[in-house]
Short mmCIF file of C-alpha atoms in Angstrom, two decimals:
data_model
loop_
_atom_site.label_atom_id
_atom_site.label_comp_id
_atom_site.label_asym_id
_atom_site.label_seq_id
_atom_site.Cartn_x
_atom_site.Cartn_y
_atom_site.Cartn_z
CA MET O 288 83.99 55.99 58.13
CA THR O 289 85.18 54.88 54.70
CA ARG O 290 86.95 58.19 54.11
CA ARG O 291 88.67 57.94 57.50
CA LEU O 292 89.87 54.42 56.80
CA LEU O 293 91.22 55.49 53.41
CA THR O 294 93.02 58.41 55.02
CA LEU O 295 94.56 56.16 57.68
CA ALA O 296 95.63 53.69 55.03
CA ALA O 297 97.32 56.45 53.04
CA VAL O 298 99.05 57.71 56.18
CA LEU O 299 100.33 54.23 57.06
CA LEU O 300 101.64 53.76 53.54
CA LEU O 301 103.55 57.03 53.71
CA LEU O 302 104.90 56.18 57.15
CA LEU O 303 106.09 52.79 55.95
CA THR O 304 107.70 54.45 52.95
CA GLY O 305 109.43 56.87 55.29
CA CYS O 306 110.69 54.11 57.56
CA ALA O 307 112.09 52.22 54.61
CA ALA O 308 113.76 55.33 53.22
CA ASP O 309 115.32 56.40 56.54
CA GLY O 310 116.11 53.10 58.13
CA ASP O 311 116.88 50.74 55.29
CA GLY O 312 118.69 53.03 52.82
CA PRO O 313 122.27 52.23 51.79
CA ASP O 314 125.06 53.73 53.87
CA ASP O 315 126.77 55.36 50.89
CA GLY O 316 127.03 58.95 52.08
CA VAL O 317 124.19 60.12 49.85
CA VAL O 318 121.69 62.49 51.45
CA ARG O 319 118.17 61.30 50.70
CA LEU O 320 115.21 63.67 50.95
CA ARG O 321 111.53 62.90 50.64
CA PHE O 322 109.44 65.50 48.83
CA GLN O 323 105.70 65.05 49.29
CA SER O 324 103.91 66.77 46.41
CA LEU O 325 100.19 67.46 46.16
CA ALA O 326 100.27 68.06 42.41
CA TRP O 327 97.36 66.19 40.85
CA GLN O 328 96.76 67.42 37.30
CA LYS O 329 98.82 65.46 34.80
CA GLU O 330 100.70 68.49 33.49
CA SER O 331 101.52 69.53 37.05
CA VAL O 332 102.64 66.07 38.15
CA ASP O 333 104.81 65.81 35.04
CA ALA O 334 106.40 69.20 35.73
CA ASN O 335 107.14 68.27 39.34
CA ARG O 336 108.60 64.90 38.46
CA ARG O 337 110.78 66.36 35.69
CA LEU O 338 112.24 68.96 38.03
CA VAL O 339 113.00 66.31 40.64
CA ALA O 340 114.70 64.20 37.96
CA GLU O 341 116.75 67.19 36.79
CA TRP O 342 117.89 67.90 40.34
CA ASN O 343 118.84 64.27 40.96
CA ALA O 344 120.83 64.10 37.73
CA ALA O 345 122.81 67.21 38.69
CA HIS O 346 123.25 66.36 42.40
CA PRO O 347 124.30 62.72 42.87
CA GLY O 348 125.12 63.40 46.52
CA ILE O 349 121.63 64.74 47.35
CA GLN O 350 118.83 62.62 45.99
CA VAL O 351 115.17 63.58 46.23
CA GLU O 352 112.38 60.99 46.30
CA TYR O 353 109.06 62.16 44.89
CA VAL O 354 106.15 61.09 47.13
CA GLN O 355 102.60 61.62 45.89
CA GLY O 356 100.19 63.08 48.42
CA GLY O 357 96.60 64.28 48.12
CA TRP O 358 94.83 67.51 48.99
CA ASP O 359 91.81 65.79 50.53
CA SER O 360 93.81 64.07 53.28
CA VAL O 361 96.94 66.18 53.70
CA HIS O 362 96.05 67.85 57.02
CA ASP O 363 95.24 64.61 58.85
CA GLN O 364 98.14 62.84 57.18
CA LEU O 365 100.61 65.49 58.29
CA LEU O 366 99.24 65.48 61.83
CA THR O 367 99.88 61.75 62.06
CA SER O 368 103.31 61.88 60.41
CA PHE O 369 104.49 64.72 62.65
CA GLU O 370 103.33 62.90 65.75
CA GLY O 371 105.08 59.74 64.58
CA GLY O 372 108.31 61.53 63.68
CA GLU O 373 108.05 60.41 60.06
CA ALA O 374 107.15 63.60 58.21
CA PRO O 375 108.56 64.15 54.71
CA ASP O 376 111.56 66.46 54.58
CA ILE O 377 109.90 68.77 52.05
CA ILE O 378 106.17 69.38 52.38
CA HIS O 379 103.76 70.74 49.78
CA ASP O 380 100.66 72.34 51.33
CA ALA O 381 98.61 75.55 51.30
CA SER O 382 99.35 78.56 53.47
CA ASP O 383 96.00 78.46 55.28
CA ASP O 384 96.83 74.97 56.56
CA LEU O 385 100.18 75.91 58.11
CA ALA O 386 99.28 77.87 61.25
CA ASP O 387 98.75 74.95 63.62
CA PHE O 388 101.86 73.16 62.33
CA ALA O 389 103.97 76.32 62.57
CA TYR O 390 102.88 77.21 66.09
CA GLY O 391 103.13 73.55 67.07
CA GLY O 392 106.83 73.39 66.19
CA ASP O 393 106.40 70.91 63.35
CA LEU O 394 107.85 73.12 60.60
CA ALA O 395 111.30 74.64 60.34
CA ASP O 396 111.73 78.41 60.41
CA LEU O 397 113.06 79.07 56.93
CA ARG O 398 114.62 82.48 57.55
CA PRO O 399 118.20 81.20 58.05
CA LEU O 400 117.84 78.64 55.27
CA LEU O 401 116.53 80.47 52.22
CA SER O 402 118.75 82.17 49.67
CA ALA O 403 118.73 85.95 49.33
CA ARG O 404 117.59 85.53 45.71
CA LEU O 405 114.47 83.61 46.67
CA ARG O 406 113.61 85.93 49.57
CA ALA O 407 113.87 88.98 47.32
CA ASP O 408 112.00 87.49 44.36
CA ILE O 409 108.75 86.83 46.24
CA PRO O 410 106.83 89.98 47.32
CA ALA O 411 106.36 90.81 50.99
CA ARG O 412 102.58 90.40 50.74
CA SER O 413 103.11 86.77 49.71
CA TRP O 414 105.59 86.11 52.52
CA GLU O 415 102.93 87.37 54.94
CA THR O 416 100.87 84.28 54.14
CA THR O 417 103.54 81.98 55.61
CA THR O 418 104.73 84.19 58.48
CA PHE O 419 103.54 83.10 61.92
CA GLY O 420 104.84 84.99 64.90
CA GLU O 421 108.45 85.87 64.11
CA GLY O 422 109.15 82.91 61.81
CA VAL O 423 108.59 82.02 58.16
CA TYR O 424 107.38 78.45 57.76
CA GLY O 425 106.75 78.00 54.05
CA VAL O 426 107.68 79.36 50.65
CA PRO O 427 104.55 80.61 48.84
CA PHE O 428 105.08 79.73 45.19
CA LEU O 429 101.75 79.31 43.35
CA GLN O 430 98.60 81.39 43.74
CA GLU O 431 95.11 81.11 42.30
CA PRO O 432 92.74 84.07 42.06
CA ARG O 433 89.02 83.61 41.55
CA VAL O 434 87.79 84.63 38.12
CA ILE O 435 84.54 84.33 36.18
CA ILE O 436 84.51 81.87 33.29
CA ALA O 437 81.84 83.04 30.85
CA ASN O 438 80.14 81.85 27.69
CA ARG O 439 81.44 84.37 25.19
CA LYS O 440 78.52 84.01 22.76
CA VAL O 441 75.90 84.62 25.46
CA LEU O 442 77.66 87.78 26.59
CA GLU O 443 78.15 89.09 23.08
CA SER O 444 74.52 88.45 22.14
CA SER O 445 73.31 90.49 25.13
CA ALA O 446 73.64 94.19 25.75
CA VAL O 447 75.62 93.85 28.98
CA ARG O 448 78.94 95.55 29.49
CA VAL O 449 81.81 93.07 29.50
CA PRO O 450 84.23 93.83 32.35
CA THR O 451 88.00 94.09 32.14
CA PRO O 452 90.63 94.33 34.89
CA GLU O 453 90.76 98.06 34.18
CA ARG O 454 86.95 98.43 34.32
CA PRO O 455 85.55 95.55 36.39
CA TRP O 456 81.95 95.13 37.48
CA SER O 457 81.03 96.26 40.97
CA TRP O 458 79.15 93.76 43.10
CA ASP O 459 75.93 95.74 42.60
CA GLU O 460 76.48 95.83 38.85
CA PHE O 461 77.20 92.12 38.80
CA ARG O 462 73.85 91.47 40.45
CA ARG O 463 72.00 93.71 37.97
CA ILE O 464 73.73 92.16 34.98
CA ALA O 465 72.85 88.69 36.24
CA GLN O 466 69.20 89.77 36.29
CA ASP O 467 69.40 91.09 32.72
CA LEU O 468 71.16 87.97 31.43
CA THR O 469 68.71 85.59 33.08
CA ARG O 470 65.78 87.38 31.48
CA THR O 471 67.32 87.18 28.01
CA MET O 472 68.45 83.54 28.35
CA GLY O 473 64.95 82.14 28.83
CA PRO O 474 63.28 79.60 31.17
CA GLY O 475 65.46 77.05 32.93
CA ARG O 476 68.63 79.03 32.34
CA TYR O 477 70.64 81.16 34.74
CA ALA O 478 73.17 83.95 34.44
CA VAL O 479 75.49 82.49 37.05
CA ALA O 480 76.11 79.19 38.82
CA TRP O 481 77.85 79.24 42.22
CA PRO O 482 79.62 75.92 42.97
CA LEU O 483 79.91 76.20 46.75
CA LYS O 484 80.61 72.73 48.05
CA GLU O 485 83.50 74.42 49.90
CA PRO O 486 81.96 77.84 50.57
CA VAL O 487 84.24 79.30 53.22
CA SER O 488 87.36 80.26 51.29
CA VAL O 489 85.24 81.62 48.41
CA SER O 490 83.18 83.77 50.75
CA LEU O 491 86.11 85.12 52.76
CA ASN O 492 88.55 85.65 49.92
CA LEU O 493 86.15 87.38 47.54
CA GLY O 494 84.88 89.38 50.50
CA VAL O 495 88.26 91.13 50.73
CA SER O 496 87.30 93.17 47.66
CA ALA O 497 84.43 94.69 49.63
CA GLY O 498 86.57 95.45 52.66
CA GLY O 499 85.74 92.27 54.52
CA GLY O 500 88.19 90.58 56.83
CA LEU O 501 86.01 88.74 59.39
CA PHE O 502 88.91 87.89 61.70
CA ARG O 503 90.16 90.65 64.00
CA ARG O 504 93.48 90.50 65.84
CA ASP O 505 93.74 92.36 69.14
CA PRO O 506 96.98 94.11 70.19
CA ASP O 507 97.79 91.11 72.39
CA GLY O 508 97.54 88.79 69.36
CA ARG O 509 94.20 87.25 70.25
CA VAL O 510 92.03 86.51 67.18
CA THR O 511 88.25 86.76 67.20
CA VAL O 512 85.48 86.68 64.62
CA ASP O 513 83.74 90.03 64.11
CA PHE O 514 81.22 90.05 61.27
CA ALA O 515 81.03 93.68 60.11
CA GLU O 516 78.83 95.19 57.41
CA ALA O 517 81.58 94.79 54.79
CA ASP O 518 81.79 91.07 55.56
CA GLY O 519 78.20 90.63 54.42
CA ILE O 520 78.41 92.24 50.97
CA VAL O 521 79.69 89.28 48.97
CA PRO O 522 77.75 86.58 50.86
CA GLY O 523 74.67 88.77 50.58
CA THR O 524 75.10 89.06 46.81
CA VAL O 525 75.31 85.29 46.41
CA HIS O 526 72.33 84.75 48.73
CA ASP O 527 70.20 87.27 46.85
CA GLN O 528 71.08 85.82 43.45
CA VAL O 529 69.93 82.39 44.63
CA VAL O 530 67.00 83.20 46.92
CA ARG O 531 65.55 86.50 45.69
CA ASP O 532 66.59 87.13 42.11
CA ARG O 533 66.62 83.50 40.97
CA THR O 534 69.57 84.33 38.73
CA ALA O 535 71.59 81.46 40.21
CA PRO O 536 70.27 77.95 40.89
CA ARG O 537 70.18 76.30 44.31
CA THR O 538 71.18 73.01 42.73
CA THR O 539 74.83 73.97 42.27
CA LEU O 540 75.42 75.16 45.83
CA GLY O 541 76.56 71.71 46.90
CA SER O 542 78.61 71.15 43.78
CA GLY O 543 82.30 71.35 43.08
CA GLY O 544 83.57 73.50 40.26
CA SER O 545 83.91 70.61 37.82
CA ASP O 546 80.26 69.70 38.35
CA THR O 547 79.12 72.99 36.83
CA LEU O 548 81.09 72.70 33.59
CA PRO O 549 78.51 70.63 31.65
CA GLY O 550 75.90 73.31 32.40
CA LEU O 551 78.30 76.02 31.25
CA PHE O 552 79.02 74.14 28.03
CA SER O 553 75.33 73.53 27.33
CA GLY O 554 74.30 77.14 27.92
CA THR O 555 72.35 76.44 31.11
CA TYR O 556 74.66 78.90 32.90
CA ALA O 557 76.27 81.92 31.28
CA MET O 558 78.95 82.40 33.95
CA VAL O 559 80.65 80.36 36.66
CA PRO O 560 83.00 81.88 39.29
CA LEU O 561 85.91 79.47 39.53
CA GLY O 562 89.52 79.22 40.54
CA PHE O 563 91.96 80.20 37.81
CA ALA O 564 93.23 76.63 37.40
CA TYR O 565 89.85 75.39 36.13
CA ARG O 566 90.78 76.84 32.77
CA GLN O 567 92.73 73.68 32.11
CA GLN O 568 89.63 71.49 32.40
CA ILE O 569 87.64 73.88 30.25
CA ALA O 570 90.30 73.97 27.55
CA ARG O 571 90.43 70.16 27.53
CA GLN O 572 86.75 69.34 27.92
CA ALA O 573 84.83 72.08 26.14
CA PRO O 574 82.87 70.81 23.12
CA GLU O 575 83.90 71.94 19.68
CA GLY O 576 82.60 75.42 18.94
CA PHE O 577 82.23 76.48 22.57
CA GLU O 578 83.75 79.93 23.04
CA TRP O 579 84.72 81.03 26.52
CA THR O 580 86.38 84.01 28.12
CA VAL O 581 87.92 84.87 31.48
CA LEU O 582 86.54 87.87 33.37
CA PRO O 583 87.84 89.42 36.59
CA ALA O 584 85.74 88.88 39.70
CA PRO O 585 83.65 91.92 40.71
CA ALA O 586 85.33 94.77 42.55
CA GLY O 587 84.28 96.47 45.76
CA SER O 588 85.60 99.30 47.89
CA GLU O 589 89.03 97.66 47.77
CA GLY O 590 88.99 97.29 44.00
CA LEU O 591 90.03 93.90 42.61
CA ALA O 592 91.59 92.82 45.89
CA GLN O 593 91.15 89.17 46.78
CA GLY O 594 92.36 87.00 49.59
CA VAL O 595 94.53 84.13 48.49
CA SER O 596 96.14 81.14 50.19
CA PRO O 597 99.14 80.27 48.04
CA GLN O 598 100.47 76.78 47.64
CA THR O 599 103.56 76.42 49.79
CA LEU O 600 106.70 74.38 50.28
CA SER O 601 107.92 73.82 53.81
CA ILE O 602 110.68 71.87 55.54
CA ALA O 603 109.92 69.58 58.47
CA ALA O 604 111.43 70.71 61.76
CA ASP O 605 112.66 67.16 62.39
CA SER O 606 114.41 66.83 59.03
CA PRO O 607 118.13 66.10 59.59
CA HIS O 608 118.95 67.66 56.21
CA LYS O 609 117.41 71.14 56.29
CA LYS O 610 120.22 72.85 54.39
CA GLU O 611 120.06 70.30 51.58
CA ALA O 612 116.25 70.61 51.48
CA ALA O 613 116.56 74.39 51.22
CA ALA O 614 119.04 74.02 48.36
CA PHE O 615 116.52 71.87 46.51
CA LEU O 616 113.80 74.49 47.09
CA ASP O 617 116.08 77.18 45.69
CA PHE O 618 116.54 75.10 42.53
CA PHE O 619 112.89 74.07 42.32
CA LEU O 620 111.74 77.69 42.55
CA ARG O 621 114.12 79.37 40.15
CA PRO O 622 112.11 81.77 37.96
CA ALA O 623 112.11 79.53 34.87
CA ASN O 624 111.13 76.54 36.97
CA MET O 625 108.41 78.49 38.75
CA VAL O 626 106.94 79.32 35.34
CA ARG O 627 106.98 75.63 34.44
CA LEU O 628 105.16 74.78 37.66
CA ALA O 629 102.62 77.58 37.14
CA ARG O 630 101.86 76.55 33.58
CA GLY O 631 101.63 72.91 34.61
CA ASP O 632 99.04 73.80 37.25
CA TRP O 633 97.42 76.58 35.17
CA MET O 634 98.02 78.91 38.11
CA LEU O 635 100.14 82.02 38.69
CA PRO O 636 103.59 82.18 40.28
CA THR O 637 104.25 84.39 43.28
CA GLY O 638 107.77 85.22 42.15
CA THR O 639 108.16 88.63 40.53
CA ALA O 640 110.52 87.40 37.82
CA ALA O 641 108.36 84.40 36.96
CA LEU O 642 105.14 86.43 36.88
CA ALA O 643 106.72 88.77 34.32
CA ASP O 644 107.25 85.91 31.87
CA PRO O 645 105.55 86.78 28.54
CA SER O 646 103.84 83.38 28.35
CA LEU O 647 101.73 84.38 31.37
CA HIS O 648 100.50 87.59 29.73
CA THR O 649 98.87 86.25 26.58
CA ALA O 650 95.19 86.70 25.83
CA ARG O 651 94.85 83.01 25.01
CA ASP O 652 93.05 81.06 27.74
CA GLY O 653 92.77 84.19 29.88
CA TRP O 654 96.36 84.26 31.14
CA ALA O 655 96.57 88.05 30.83
CA THR O 656 93.44 88.57 32.95
CA GLY O 657 94.84 86.40 35.71
CA ALA O 658 98.20 88.13 35.62
CA ALA O 659 96.46 91.51 35.94
CA VAL O 660 94.45 90.31 38.95
CA ALA O 661 97.59 88.86 40.56
CA ARG O 662 98.80 92.36 41.40
CA HIS O 663 95.81 92.78 43.71
CA LEU O 664 96.06 89.53 45.67
CA ARG O 665 96.38 89.74 49.44
CA PRO O 666 96.79 87.20 52.23
CA ALA O 667 93.51 85.38 52.89
CA PRO O 668 91.74 86.56 56.05
CA ALA O 669 92.19 83.19 57.76
CA GLN O 670 95.94 82.88 57.12
CA SER O 671 97.32 83.08 60.65
CA VAL O 672 94.24 81.94 62.56
CA ARG O 673 94.92 79.00 64.82
CA GLY O 674 92.01 76.58 64.81
CA TYR O 675 90.84 77.68 61.37
CA PRO O 676 90.40 74.10 60.03
CA GLU O 677 88.04 73.23 62.90
CA TRP O 678 86.21 76.57 62.68
CA LYS O 679 85.77 76.07 58.95
CA ASP O 680 84.51 72.48 59.18
CA LYS O 681 82.31 72.69 62.26
CA VAL O 682 80.96 76.25 62.13
CA ALA O 683 81.50 78.19 58.93
CA THR O 684 80.83 75.57 56.26
CA PRO O 685 77.35 74.55 57.49
CA ALA O 686 76.45 78.16 58.31
CA PHE O 687 77.34 79.46 54.84
CA GLN O 688 75.67 76.51 53.14
CA GLU O 689 72.41 77.10 54.97
CA TYR O 690 72.54 80.84 54.36
CA TYR O 691 73.11 80.51 50.64
CA SER O 692 70.27 78.04 50.29
CA GLY O 693 67.89 80.34 52.17
CA ALA O 694 67.51 78.10 55.22
CA ILE O 695 68.77 80.83 57.57
CA ASP O 696 68.95 84.61 57.30
CA GLY O 697 71.89 86.99 57.56
CA ALA O 698 71.40 87.58 61.29
CA GLU O 699 71.65 83.86 62.04
CA LEU O 700 74.69 83.54 59.78
CA ARG O 701 76.39 86.30 61.73
CA ARG O 702 75.45 84.77 65.09
CA ARG O 703 76.87 81.37 64.18
CA LEU O 704 80.09 82.69 62.71
CA VAL O 705 80.71 85.01 65.65
CA GLU O 706 79.31 83.26 68.74
CA ASP O 707 79.87 79.63 67.77
CA GLY O 708 83.08 80.49 65.94
CA ASN O 709 84.69 82.33 68.82
CA ARG O 710 84.03 79.40 71.13
CA VAL O 711 86.07 77.23 68.78
CA LEU O 712 88.89 79.72 68.31
CA ALA O 713 89.15 80.39 72.06
CA ARG O 714 90.53 76.89 72.59
CA TYR O 715 93.47 77.65 70.29
CA GLN O 716 94.43 81.08 71.59
CA ARG O 717 97.77 81.46 73.28
CA ARG O 718 97.83 83.39 76.49
#
């Protein structure tokens, strides 16, 4: 109840801000756009605000207002703002949150608005993440692969092979190495900690490496859940590490990534699979003398492939200034600016020119490992699935959480994801 009240309060504040900006602004011929950003790390917020300031200084006739949003409440906030006709002109979100808004007519089709430069700079596989039906409803600009952050000293003191993007671990090898590390680390210590407070995207996206996809699209466009053998390889590895091998603790399954960092720093865990952006926290918070390294996630039949849901920038369908908003996006996502945004968020740009920047290929802080993995990123399995947020919250999250803790077995996991999941998705399917 408290979270819902806070979300409603945030929505009302944004709506009031929008009313004031649209209804009470001076009649001076200046186009005023609202840009709702979800940047939250200080370096990222600073980079966003500086770019907005640079645009405003160079374009006195088109002024952009920076509006701070939040990842935790963005879906509900956008639902309310779209229904009330008060959505921001420019919307920061993630590609796996766009399907319902795109199919619902809330977002503008960007195909006639984007410059040829921007369309050509971002690879087709990234554009797939924001393509729904025949339209393109967002610009994918930042992406975050999953990597393994490891205690360098623990790895070097053991006899295990350290993986590289050229020679990664397989999922079977990862399990065996976790067993070897746990034995050498001693009682009360674990080779790996899985922070799975939000288990669905981790399970699905890493599962792509093993050939998993989970969602199947029929020729008529209807999407269903079909849990095949390949879909169980990555979840099965995590389950076995926790329940059978005892190489990963149950206690971190309900944790967020930040919650596992003290254990990594203290040597309780040798490795933690995390999003690439967590490197910033580690670089800032690690105690003096702690040595860490970035390893690629294990590879399966599809190599280092991972599903990814890039961060996106969209334009509201109701915005009266779509061309001006698109011009701002073109400036905001110039290659040099995309590098600034990527470094501010400690993530990777989607743009080909930006990704080639030498600063993103240094060994320091694992940038080079991430850049190597970026070539293998694919659209997340859930990208174009209508009803995914409800399926994730009501079906998949509790099912994965119970499976990883050992409360249910693989057969029950499959039944819930398929039978219960398809009942949810059926309500969203277009005939």
